[in-house]
């Protein structure tokens, strides 16, 4: 790892130069942050679980024809991805009211929305990732109208896929955040799902009990984050079902 050139270190991941031009290695750290890094902790095993879960979601998306930056998982904590220009927006899709939208609009968390609602936040930690409208995005040139059409279509396709995958294992997809990258294939740029998709960037509630299986467990001090993420991985068949002999979750390759 130390041989490689570090390109960027974020709150949950480190990016290194990849082995070939146009590639990047994403290393998943165990660090958890919330409220713009005002709350911080190290959660042993989180990076390993997110790396594996992210691989599962990205491969699934590619399987249904949604382009992503993902190339392959390299090891327990790293994945190889295509290098791309990140559009400076956090794209949020909501199916049920929760989090900042529930607070902003005075809605009860868990209220089903009449249709999926897509929101955009400017990716700027210093400003606390403020909500912006398409007017701001167009006026300040953060993305073109064509980009916005493509981003909306990608976001809704990711929502359909993720909601279906989760529903199949008894989990409700409340909302999620994705980031979009621009890749140049020859002359033509195209947009792909980039960054990560994991329980750090989604809200996932058990359908039967309402138990939270996402980063809200950390944000709101609701118990063990690795237990919650392991439960998601276990239901998706990525780690074995609990047995008397296994005390620590072991990832299945
Ligand atoms: P919010 O309700 O706090 O705006 O969050 C909406 C969704 O976006 C939720 O699934 C958590 C995710 N999210 C991130 O991935 N990164 C962030 O920095 C924030 C604030 C939310
Ligand atoms: N990722 C953001 C942070 O560190 C916020 C969050 O996910 O709640 O602070």
Short mmCIF file of C-alpha atoms and ligand atoms in Angstrom, two decimals:
data_model
loop_
_atom_site.label_atom_id
_atom_site.label_comp_id
_atom_site.label_asym_id
_atom_site.label_seq_id
_atom_site.Cartn_x
_atom_site.Cartn_y
_atom_site.Cartn_z
CA UNK A 1 0.00 0.00 0.00
CA UNK A 2 2.77 2.41 0.90
CA UNK A 3 4.28 1.97 -2.59
CA UNK A 4 1.24 3.56 -4.16
CA UNK A 5 0.64 7.24 -4.60
CA UNK A 6 -2.20 8.55 -2.48
CA UNK A 7 -4.49 10.77 -4.53
CA UNK A 8 -7.05 11.77 -1.94
CA UNK A 9 -8.13 10.86 1.57
CA UNK A 10 -11.79 11.33 2.45
CA UNK A 11 -13.75 10.58 5.60
CA UNK A 12 -14.39 6.90 4.84
CA UNK A 13 -12.08 6.07 1.94
CA UNK A 14 -8.59 6.66 0.56
CA UNK A 15 -7.97 6.83 -3.17
CA UNK A 16 -4.65 5.58 -4.58
CA UNK A 17 -3.30 5.67 -8.10
CA UNK A 18 -4.31 2.43 -9.83
CA UNK A 19 -2.00 -0.04 -11.61
CA UNK A 20 -2.98 1.20 -15.09
CA UNK A 21 -3.69 4.69 -16.39
CA UNK A 22 -7.31 5.64 -15.88
CA UNK A 23 -7.71 3.41 -12.82
CA UNK A 24 -7.91 4.16 -9.13
CA UNK A 25 -7.79 1.96 -6.03
CA UNK A 26 -10.49 2.75 -3.45
CA UNK A 27 -9.48 1.70 0.07
CA UNK A 28 -12.36 1.45 2.57
CA UNK A 29 -11.38 2.68 6.03
CA UNK A 30 -13.03 1.74 9.31
CA UNK A 31 -13.62 5.41 10.14
CA UNK A 32 -17.20 6.51 10.64
CA UNK A 33 -18.20 10.17 10.69
CA UNK A 34 -21.50 11.96 10.96
CA UNK A 35 -22.80 15.53 11.09
CA UNK A 36 -19.99 16.75 8.84
CA UNK A 37 -17.37 14.89 10.86
CA UNK A 38 -18.36 16.44 14.20
CA UNK A 39 -19.00 12.89 15.40
CA UNK A 40 -16.20 10.40 14.69
CA UNK A 41 -15.26 6.87 15.59
CA UNK A 42 -13.39 3.87 14.27
CA UNK A 43 -15.70 0.88 13.79
CA UNK A 44 -13.60 -2.25 13.36
CA UNK A 45 -14.68 -4.18 10.28
CA UNK A 46 -16.86 -1.47 8.70
CA UNK A 47 -14.48 -0.96 5.77
CA UNK A 48 -14.41 -4.66 4.95
CA UNK A 49 -18.20 -4.93 5.02
CA UNK A 50 -18.70 -1.78 2.93
CA UNK A 51 -16.13 -2.89 0.34
CA UNK A 52 -17.96 -6.21 -0.09
CA UNK A 53 -21.45 -4.70 -0.05
CA UNK A 54 -20.42 -1.99 -2.49
CA UNK A 55 -19.00 -4.62 -4.86
CA UNK A 56 -22.28 -6.53 -4.68
CA UNK A 57 -24.40 -3.46 -5.47
CA UNK A 58 -22.13 -2.16 -8.24
CA UNK A 59 -21.94 -5.57 -9.97
CA UNK A 60 -25.72 -5.93 -9.66
CA UNK A 61 -26.23 -2.51 -11.20
CA UNK A 62 -23.91 -3.36 -14.08
CA UNK A 63 -25.85 -6.60 -14.50
CA UNK A 64 -29.04 -4.64 -15.18
CA UNK A 65 -27.24 -2.22 -17.50
CA UNK A 66 -26.54 0.70 -15.18
CA UNK A 67 -23.00 1.97 -15.86
CA UNK A 68 -20.70 2.31 -12.84
CA UNK A 69 -17.03 3.09 -12.26
CA UNK A 70 -16.47 -0.32 -10.63
CA UNK A 71 -13.94 -2.71 -12.20
CA UNK A 72 -13.30 -5.38 -9.55
CA UNK A 73 -12.68 -5.95 -5.87
CA UNK A 74 -8.98 -6.44 -5.19
CA UNK A 75 -8.98 -7.64 -1.59
CA UNK A 76 -10.85 -7.25 1.71
CA UNK A 77 -10.55 -3.47 1.79
CA UNK A 78 -9.82 -2.36 -1.76
CA UNK A 79 -11.54 -2.18 -5.08
CA UNK A 80 -10.28 -1.12 -8.50
CA UNK A 81 -12.41 1.52 -10.19
CA UNK A 82 -12.23 3.69 -13.30
CA UNK A 83 -10.95 7.13 -12.68
CA UNK A 84 -13.61 9.75 -13.35
CA UNK A 85 -14.40 13.40 -12.93
CA UNK A 86 -16.85 13.59 -10.03
CA UNK A 87 -19.81 15.91 -10.58
CA UNK A 88 -19.85 18.06 -7.42
CA UNK A 89 -23.36 16.98 -6.38
CA UNK A 90 -24.72 14.49 -3.88
CA UNK A 91 -27.74 12.94 -5.54
CA UNK A 92 -30.29 11.77 -2.99
CA UNK A 93 -33.32 9.62 -3.79
CA UNK A 94 -36.04 9.26 -1.18
CA UNK A 95 -38.91 6.77 -1.06
CA UNK A 96 -39.98 7.46 2.54
CA UNK A 97 -39.51 10.62 4.60
CA UNK A 98 -36.50 10.49 6.93
CA UNK A 99 -33.45 12.41 8.05
CA UNK A 100 -33.00 15.95 6.81
CA UNK A 101 -36.13 15.96 4.66
CA UNK A 102 -38.38 14.80 7.50
CA UNK A 103 -36.89 17.55 9.66
CA UNK A 104 -37.06 20.26 7.00
CA UNK A 105 -40.67 19.56 6.08
CA UNK A 106 -41.91 18.52 9.52
CA UNK A 107 -42.83 15.02 8.36
CA UNK A 108 -42.88 11.88 10.45
CA UNK A 109 -39.98 9.56 9.59
CA UNK A 110 -41.22 6.56 7.64
CA UNK A 111 -44.06 8.36 5.84
CA UNK A 112 -44.28 6.92 2.34
CA UNK A 113 -43.75 9.54 -0.35
CA UNK A 114 -46.21 9.82 -3.25
CA UNK A 115 -43.31 9.07 -5.62
CA UNK A 116 -39.53 8.87 -5.37
CA UNK A 117 -38.16 12.36 -4.71
CA UNK A 118 -34.72 13.29 -6.03
CA UNK A 119 -32.75 16.01 -4.26
CA UNK A 120 -29.35 17.54 -5.01
CA UNK A 121 -26.80 18.81 -2.50
CA UNK A 122 -23.64 20.67 -3.41
CA UNK A 123 -20.61 18.57 -2.43
CA UNK A 124 -18.87 21.05 -0.18
CA UNK A 125 -17.99 20.00 3.36
CA UNK A 126 -17.14 23.56 4.40
CA UNK A 127 -20.73 24.55 3.64
CA UNK A 128 -22.17 21.30 5.05
CA UNK A 129 -23.33 20.01 1.62
CA UNK A 130 -26.25 22.44 1.19
CA UNK A 131 -29.41 21.48 -0.69
CA UNK A 132 -29.47 23.15 -4.11
CA UNK A 133 -32.04 23.33 -6.91
CA UNK A 134 -31.60 22.61 -10.62
CA UNK A 135 -31.66 26.39 -11.11
CA UNK A 136 -28.49 26.74 -9.04
CA UNK A 137 -26.88 23.79 -10.83
CA UNK A 138 -27.61 25.28 -14.29
CA UNK A 139 -26.77 28.89 -13.36
CA UNK A 140 -23.44 28.02 -11.74
CA UNK A 141 -22.55 25.42 -14.39
CA UNK A 142 -22.05 22.50 -11.99
CA UNK A 143 -23.72 20.22 -14.56
CA UNK A 144 -25.35 20.72 -17.96
CA UNK A 145 -29.03 20.12 -18.73
CA UNK A 146 -28.04 16.92 -20.57
CA UNK A 147 -26.06 15.80 -17.49
CA UNK A 148 -29.07 16.50 -15.27
CA UNK A 149 -31.35 14.40 -17.52
CA UNK A 150 -28.82 11.55 -17.40
CA UNK A 151 -28.30 11.92 -13.63
CA UNK A 152 -32.04 11.76 -12.95
CA UNK A 153 -32.39 8.66 -15.09
CA UNK A 154 -29.38 6.96 -13.39
CA UNK A 155 -30.67 7.88 -9.92
CA UNK A 156 -34.10 6.38 -10.58
CA UNK A 157 -32.61 3.23 -12.10
CA UNK A 158 -30.38 2.80 -9.04
CA UNK A 159 -33.44 3.32 -6.85
CA UNK A 160 -35.45 0.64 -8.67
CA UNK A 161 -32.58 -1.83 -8.46
CA UNK A 162 -31.67 -1.15 -4.83
CA UNK A 163 -35.29 -1.10 -3.65
CA UNK A 164 -35.90 -4.47 -5.34
CA UNK A 165 -32.74 -6.11 -4.00
CA UNK A 166 -33.52 -4.91 -0.49
CA UNK A 167 -37.21 -5.82 -0.61
CA UNK A 168 -36.24 -9.37 -1.57
CA UNK A 169 -34.38 -9.72 1.75
CA UNK A 170 -36.99 -8.03 3.91
CA UNK A 171 -35.43 -4.56 3.97
CA UNK A 172 -37.09 -1.28 3.01
CA UNK A 173 -34.96 1.20 1.07
CA UNK A 174 -35.89 4.49 2.71
CA UNK A 175 -33.41 6.70 0.85
CA UNK A 176 -29.85 6.78 -0.45
CA UNK A 177 -27.15 9.05 -1.80
CA UNK A 178 -25.03 8.48 -4.88
CA UNK A 179 -22.32 10.38 -6.66
CA UNK A 180 -21.96 10.54 -10.41
CA UNK A 181 -18.72 10.56 -12.38
CA UNK A 182 -17.88 11.52 -15.93
CA UNK A 183 -15.72 9.12 -17.92
CA UNK A 184 -14.20 9.86 -21.32
CA UNK A 185 -14.37 6.84 -23.61
CA UNK A 186 -12.48 8.11 -26.61
CA UNK A 187 -14.04 11.45 -27.42
CA UNK A 188 -17.38 10.88 -25.83
CA UNK A 189 -18.04 11.58 -22.17
CA UNK A 190 -20.55 9.42 -20.34
CA UNK A 191 -21.91 9.44 -16.83
CA UNK A 192 -21.53 6.53 -14.44
CA UNK A 193 -22.42 5.75 -10.84
CA UNK A 194 -19.22 6.39 -8.86
CA UNK A 195 -17.95 6.62 -5.25
CA UNK A 196 -19.73 3.95 -3.20
CA UNK A 197 -23.10 2.43 -2.44
CA UNK A 198 -23.16 0.94 1.05
CA UNK A 199 -25.13 1.17 4.31
CA UNK A 200 -23.08 4.33 4.96
CA UNK A 201 -24.94 6.03 2.12
CA UNK A 202 -28.42 4.46 2.37
CA UNK A 203 -31.20 4.22 4.92
CA UNK A 204 -32.28 0.60 5.30
CA UNK A 205 -35.07 -0.47 7.65
CA UNK A 206 -36.11 -4.02 8.43
CA UNK A 207 -39.61 -4.35 6.97
CA UNK A 208 -41.00 -6.41 9.87
CA UNK A 209 -39.50 -4.63 12.86
CA UNK A 210 -38.38 -1.25 11.54
CA UNK A 211 -34.86 -1.94 12.90
CA UNK A 212 -32.34 0.42 11.32
CA UNK A 213 -29.57 -1.36 9.39
CA UNK A 214 -27.60 1.68 8.19
CA UNK A 215 -25.36 4.51 9.40
CA UNK A 216 -28.19 6.01 11.47
CA UNK A 217 -27.20 3.31 14.02
CA UNK A 218 -23.96 5.28 14.45
CA UNK A 219 -25.44 8.78 13.97
CA UNK A 220 -28.11 8.15 16.62
CA UNK A 221 -26.23 5.72 18.94
CA UNK A 222 -28.60 2.83 18.34
CA UNK A 223 -26.16 -0.04 18.96
CA UNK A 224 -23.50 -1.89 17.00
CA UNK A 225 -22.93 -0.61 13.47
CA UNK A 226 -21.06 -3.76 12.41
CA UNK A 227 -23.95 -5.91 13.66
CA UNK A 228 -26.32 -3.87 11.49
CA UNK A 229 -24.11 -3.99 8.36
CA UNK A 230 -23.35 -7.69 8.94
CA UNK A 231 -27.08 -8.35 9.03
CA UNK A 232 -27.48 -6.74 5.59
CA UNK A 233 -24.50 -8.74 4.24
CA UNK A 234 -25.84 -11.96 5.79
CA UNK A 235 -29.30 -11.52 4.25
CA UNK A 236 -27.71 -10.92 0.85
CA UNK A 237 -25.73 -14.16 1.26
CA UNK A 238 -22.34 -12.42 1.50
CA UNK A 239 -21.50 -13.79 4.95
CA UNK A 240 -22.60 -17.09 6.44
CA UNK A 241 -25.68 -17.41 8.61
CA UNK A 242 -24.77 -17.35 12.30
CA UNK A 243 -23.72 -20.68 13.75
CA UNK A 244 -22.53 -21.76 17.17
CA UNK A 245 -18.95 -22.10 15.93
CA UNK A 246 -18.59 -18.77 14.17
CA UNK A 247 -18.18 -15.81 16.47
CA UNK A 248 -16.78 -13.21 14.06
CA UNK A 249 -18.40 -12.54 10.67
CA UNK A 250 -16.29 -14.09 7.88
CA UNK A 251 -16.76 -12.83 4.35
CA UNK A 252 -17.60 -15.39 1.68
CA UNK A 253 -15.65 -14.78 -1.50
P1 LIG B 1 -30.20 13.12 4.90
O1 LIG B 1 -31.60 12.74 5.23
O2 LIG B 1 -29.33 13.32 6.10
O3 LIG B 1 -30.14 14.30 3.95
O4 LIG B 1 -29.56 11.89 4.11
C1 LIG B 1 -30.15 11.37 2.95
C2 LIG B 1 -29.41 10.11 2.51
O5 LIG B 1 -28.09 10.45 2.10
C3 LIG B 1 -29.25 9.07 3.60
O6 LIG B 1 -29.45 7.80 3.01
C4 LIG B 1 -27.84 9.19 4.07
C5 LIG B 1 -27.13 9.72 2.87
N1 LIG B 1 -26.05 10.65 3.20
C6 LIG B 1 -24.77 10.39 2.78
O7 LIG B 1 -24.50 9.37 2.14
N2 LIG B 1 -23.80 11.30 3.07
C7 LIG B 1 -24.04 12.44 3.75
O8 LIG B 1 -23.11 13.22 3.98
C8 LIG B 1 -25.39 12.69 4.20
C9 LIG B 1 -25.72 13.92 4.97
C10 LIG B 1 -26.34 11.77 3.89
N1 LIG B 2 -20.80 11.66 5.86
C1 LIG B 2 -21.13 12.86 6.53
C2 LIG B 2 -20.10 13.19 7.59
O1 LIG B 2 -19.22 12.91 7.96
C3 LIG B 2 -22.46 12.96 7.12
C4 LIG B 2 -23.32 11.77 7.36
O2 LIG B 2 -23.24 10.76 6.68
O3 LIG B 2 -24.17 11.85 8.26
O4 LIG B 2 -19.99 13.84 8.36
#
